[in-house]
CSV table of C-alpha atoms in Angstrom, one decimal:
chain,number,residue,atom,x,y,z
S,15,UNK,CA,-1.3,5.9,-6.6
S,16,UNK,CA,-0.7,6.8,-3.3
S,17,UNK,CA,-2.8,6.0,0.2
S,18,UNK,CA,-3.8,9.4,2.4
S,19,UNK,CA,-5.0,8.7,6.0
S,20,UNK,CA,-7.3,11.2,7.0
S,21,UNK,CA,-8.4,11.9,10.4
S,22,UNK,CA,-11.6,13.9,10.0
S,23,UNK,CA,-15.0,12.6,10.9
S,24,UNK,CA,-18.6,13.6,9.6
S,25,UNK,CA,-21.9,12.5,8.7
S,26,UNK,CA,-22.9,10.6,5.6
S,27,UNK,CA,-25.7,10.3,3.4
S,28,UNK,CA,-25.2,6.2,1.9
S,29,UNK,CA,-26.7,3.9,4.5
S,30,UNK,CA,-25.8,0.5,4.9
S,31,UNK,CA,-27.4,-1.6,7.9
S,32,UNK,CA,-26.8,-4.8,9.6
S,33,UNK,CA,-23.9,-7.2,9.4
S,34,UNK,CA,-22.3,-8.6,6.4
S,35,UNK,CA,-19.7,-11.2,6.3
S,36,UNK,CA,-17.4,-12.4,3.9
S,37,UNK,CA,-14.5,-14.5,4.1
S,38,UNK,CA,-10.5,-13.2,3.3
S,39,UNK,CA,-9.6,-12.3,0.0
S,40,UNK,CA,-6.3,-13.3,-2.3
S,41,UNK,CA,-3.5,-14.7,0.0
S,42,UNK,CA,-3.5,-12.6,3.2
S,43,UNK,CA,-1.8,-14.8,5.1
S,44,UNK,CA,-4.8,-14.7,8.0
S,45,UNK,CA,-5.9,-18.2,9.1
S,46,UNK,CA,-9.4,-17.8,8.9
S,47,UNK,CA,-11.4,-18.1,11.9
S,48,UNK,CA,-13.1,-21.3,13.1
S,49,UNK,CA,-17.0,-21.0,13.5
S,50,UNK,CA,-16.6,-21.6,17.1
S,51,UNK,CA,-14.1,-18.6,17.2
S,52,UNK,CA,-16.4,-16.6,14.7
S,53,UNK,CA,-19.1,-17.0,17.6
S,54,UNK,CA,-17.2,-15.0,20.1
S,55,UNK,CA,-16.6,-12.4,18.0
S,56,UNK,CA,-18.7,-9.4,18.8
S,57,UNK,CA,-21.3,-8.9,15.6
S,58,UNK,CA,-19.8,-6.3,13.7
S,59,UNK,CA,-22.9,-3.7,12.8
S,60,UNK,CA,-22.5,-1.4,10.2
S,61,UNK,CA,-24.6,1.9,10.6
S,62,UNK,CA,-23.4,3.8,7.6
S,63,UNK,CA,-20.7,3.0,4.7
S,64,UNK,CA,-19.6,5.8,2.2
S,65,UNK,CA,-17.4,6.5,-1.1
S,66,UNK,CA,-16.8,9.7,-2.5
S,67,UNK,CA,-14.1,12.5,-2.9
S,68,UNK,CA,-12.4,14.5,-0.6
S,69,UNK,CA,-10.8,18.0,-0.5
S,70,UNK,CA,-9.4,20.8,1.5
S,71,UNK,CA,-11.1,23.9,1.3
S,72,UNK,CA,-9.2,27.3,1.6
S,73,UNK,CA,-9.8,27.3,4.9
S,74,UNK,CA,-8.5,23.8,5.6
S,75,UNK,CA,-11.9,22.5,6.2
S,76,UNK,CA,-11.8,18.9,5.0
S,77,UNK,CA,-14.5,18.5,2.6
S,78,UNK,CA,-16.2,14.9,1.6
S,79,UNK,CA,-18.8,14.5,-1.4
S,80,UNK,CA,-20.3,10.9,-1.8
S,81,UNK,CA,-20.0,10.1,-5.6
S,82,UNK,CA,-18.9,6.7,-7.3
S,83,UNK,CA,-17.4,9.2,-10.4
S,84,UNK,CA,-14.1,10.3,-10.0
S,85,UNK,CA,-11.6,12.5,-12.1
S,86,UNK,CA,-8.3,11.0,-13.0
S,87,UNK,CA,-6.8,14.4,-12.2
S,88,UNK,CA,-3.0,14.2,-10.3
S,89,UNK,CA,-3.4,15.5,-6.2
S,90,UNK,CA,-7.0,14.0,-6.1
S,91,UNK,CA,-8.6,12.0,-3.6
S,92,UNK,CA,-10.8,10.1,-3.3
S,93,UNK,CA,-12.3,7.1,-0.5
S,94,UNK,CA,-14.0,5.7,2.0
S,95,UNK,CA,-15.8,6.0,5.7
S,96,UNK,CA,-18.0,3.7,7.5
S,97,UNK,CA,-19.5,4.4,10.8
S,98,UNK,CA,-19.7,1.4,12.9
S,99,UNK,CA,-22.4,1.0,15.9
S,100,UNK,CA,-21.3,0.3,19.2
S,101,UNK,CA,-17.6,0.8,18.5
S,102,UNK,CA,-15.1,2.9,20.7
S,103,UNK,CA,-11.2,3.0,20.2
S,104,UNK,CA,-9.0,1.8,18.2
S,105,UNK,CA,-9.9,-0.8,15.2
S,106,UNK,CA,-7.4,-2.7,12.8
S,107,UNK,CA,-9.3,-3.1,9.6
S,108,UNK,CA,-8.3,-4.3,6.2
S,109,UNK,CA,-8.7,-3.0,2.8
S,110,UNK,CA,-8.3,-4.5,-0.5
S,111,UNK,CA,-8.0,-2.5,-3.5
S,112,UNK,CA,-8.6,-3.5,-7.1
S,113,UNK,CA,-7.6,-1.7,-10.4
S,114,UNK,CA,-8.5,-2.2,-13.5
S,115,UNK,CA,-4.5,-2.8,-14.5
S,116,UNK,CA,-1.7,-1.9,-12.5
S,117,UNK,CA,-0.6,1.8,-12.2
S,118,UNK,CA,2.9,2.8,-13.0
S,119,UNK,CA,3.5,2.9,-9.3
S,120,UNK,CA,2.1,2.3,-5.5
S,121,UNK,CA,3.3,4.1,-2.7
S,122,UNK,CA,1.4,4.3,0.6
S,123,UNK,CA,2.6,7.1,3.7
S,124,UNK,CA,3.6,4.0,5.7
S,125,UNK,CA,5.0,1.0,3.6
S,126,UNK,CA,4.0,-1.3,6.5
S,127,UNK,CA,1.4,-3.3,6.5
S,128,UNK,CA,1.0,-3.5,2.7
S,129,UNK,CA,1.6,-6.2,-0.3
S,130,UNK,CA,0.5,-6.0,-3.2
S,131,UNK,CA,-1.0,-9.1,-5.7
S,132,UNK,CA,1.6,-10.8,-8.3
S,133,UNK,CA,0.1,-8.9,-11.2
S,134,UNK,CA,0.0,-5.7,-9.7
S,135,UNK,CA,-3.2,-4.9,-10.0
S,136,UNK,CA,-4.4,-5.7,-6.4
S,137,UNK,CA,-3.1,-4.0,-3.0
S,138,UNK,CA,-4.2,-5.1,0.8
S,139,UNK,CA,-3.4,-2.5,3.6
S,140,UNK,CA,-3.8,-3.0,7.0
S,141,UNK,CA,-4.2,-0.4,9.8
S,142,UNK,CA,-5.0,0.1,12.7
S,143,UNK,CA,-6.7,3.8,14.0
S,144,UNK,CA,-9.2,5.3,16.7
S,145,UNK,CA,-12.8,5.1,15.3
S,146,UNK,CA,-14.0,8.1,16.3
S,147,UNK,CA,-17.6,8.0,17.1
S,148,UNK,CA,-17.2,4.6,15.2
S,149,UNK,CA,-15.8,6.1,12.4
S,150,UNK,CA,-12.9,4.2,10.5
S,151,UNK,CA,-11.6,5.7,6.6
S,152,UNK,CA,-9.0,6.0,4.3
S,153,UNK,CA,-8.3,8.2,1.2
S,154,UNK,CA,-6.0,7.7,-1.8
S,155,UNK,CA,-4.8,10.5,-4.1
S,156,UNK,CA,-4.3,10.3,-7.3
S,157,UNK,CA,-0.8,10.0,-9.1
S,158,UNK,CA,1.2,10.2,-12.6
S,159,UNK,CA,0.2,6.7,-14.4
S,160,UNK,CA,-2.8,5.7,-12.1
S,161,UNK,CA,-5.3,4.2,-14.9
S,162,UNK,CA,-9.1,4.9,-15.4
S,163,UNK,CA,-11.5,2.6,-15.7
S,164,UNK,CA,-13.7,0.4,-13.0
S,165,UNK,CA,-12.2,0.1,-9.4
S,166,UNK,CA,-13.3,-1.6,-6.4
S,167,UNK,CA,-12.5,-1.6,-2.6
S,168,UNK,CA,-13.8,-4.1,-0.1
S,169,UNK,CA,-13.3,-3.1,3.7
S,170,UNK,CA,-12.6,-5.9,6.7
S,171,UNK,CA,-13.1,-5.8,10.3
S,172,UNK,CA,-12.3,-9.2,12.0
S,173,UNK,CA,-12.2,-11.0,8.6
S,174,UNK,CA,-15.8,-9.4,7.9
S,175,UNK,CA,-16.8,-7.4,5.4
S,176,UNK,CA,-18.3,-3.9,6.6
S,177,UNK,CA,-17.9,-1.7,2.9
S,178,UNK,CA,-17.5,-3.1,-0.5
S,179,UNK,CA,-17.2,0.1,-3.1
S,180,UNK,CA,-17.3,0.1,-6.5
S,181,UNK,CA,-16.3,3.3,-8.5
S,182,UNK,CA,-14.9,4.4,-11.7
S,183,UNK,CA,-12.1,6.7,-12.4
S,184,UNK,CA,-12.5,8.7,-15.2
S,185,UNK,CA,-10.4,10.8,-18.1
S,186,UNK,CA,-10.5,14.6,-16.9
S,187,UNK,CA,-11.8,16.9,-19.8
S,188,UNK,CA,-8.2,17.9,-20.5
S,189,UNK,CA,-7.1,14.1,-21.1
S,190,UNK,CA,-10.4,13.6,-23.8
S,191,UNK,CA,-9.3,16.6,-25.5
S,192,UNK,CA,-6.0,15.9,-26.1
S,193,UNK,CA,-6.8,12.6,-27.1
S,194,UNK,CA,-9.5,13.7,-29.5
S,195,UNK,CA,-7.1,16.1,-31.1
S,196,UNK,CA,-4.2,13.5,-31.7
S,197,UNK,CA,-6.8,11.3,-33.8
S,198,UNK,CA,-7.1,13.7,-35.8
């Protein structure tokens, strides 16, 4: 499995509105906020939040299609952009990815900022980029040993949630074939 920042920004068609919180997920080493800090902390509105697959056209027009079905097929991407109101610059969010069991490998374009959970099956990445008319995402492509089945990401600004995605990765036509020709 490896991580693939993009930089492109557009429209989406999944809405999700108002402010959702949540508290930090499996050992992130974050001291989690007091309530009295939590009330300084601008309200974190989310305007839209969106999964779905992305690809380069011929022309190198980057290309996003909302879906929560996605093709365990090697070079694919697939992931996630939510549009945040009343945000400008930069923005240091945190993502937390769940498999259903741990690929053969993880690899990210910047090692930094990323651990994964004892059992493999669990990464946290943090980053930091410029939100682009509020927009903040983050893409992973598919690699050799990366396993199907039900996947989830959960997105944090300031310790809050702003996208939690559930999705499913499934065997390409090629892969059911193949399989349904060695039972035989």
């Amino acid at each position: 499995m490896r991580i693939w920042a993009a930089t492109f920004v557009f429209t989406s068609s999944l809405l999700i509105s108002g402010i959702v919180d949540h508290p930090s997920v499996f050992a992130n080493n974050t001291k989690t906020p007091s309530q009295s800090q939590l009330n300084k902390i601008p309200q974190i509105e989310v305007s839209k939040a969106e999964f779905g697959v992305a690809k380069i056209d011929s022309q190198g027009k980057f290309l996003f299609t909302p879906t929560t079905k996605v093709v365990l097929e090697e070079g694919s991407r697939y992931g996630w952009r939510i549009q945040l109101q009343n945000v400008q610059g930069e923005v240091t969010w945190r993502e937390v990815i769940r498999l259903p069991k741990p690929p053969e490998t993880w690899a990210t374009d910047n090692g930094e900022n990323f651990k994964l959970s004892p059992d493999g099956t669990e990464a946290i990445s943090h980053r930091t980029q410029l939100a682009k008319n509020g927009v903040i995402e983050n893409f992973w492509t598919i690699a050799p040993g990366d396993p199907p089945g039900k996947h989830t990401i959960h997105v944090y600004v300031d310790n809050r949630l702003v996208g939690n995605f559930e999705f499913e990765i499934l065997p390409s036509v090629k892969q059911e074939v193949g399989r349904g020709q060695k039972n035989r």
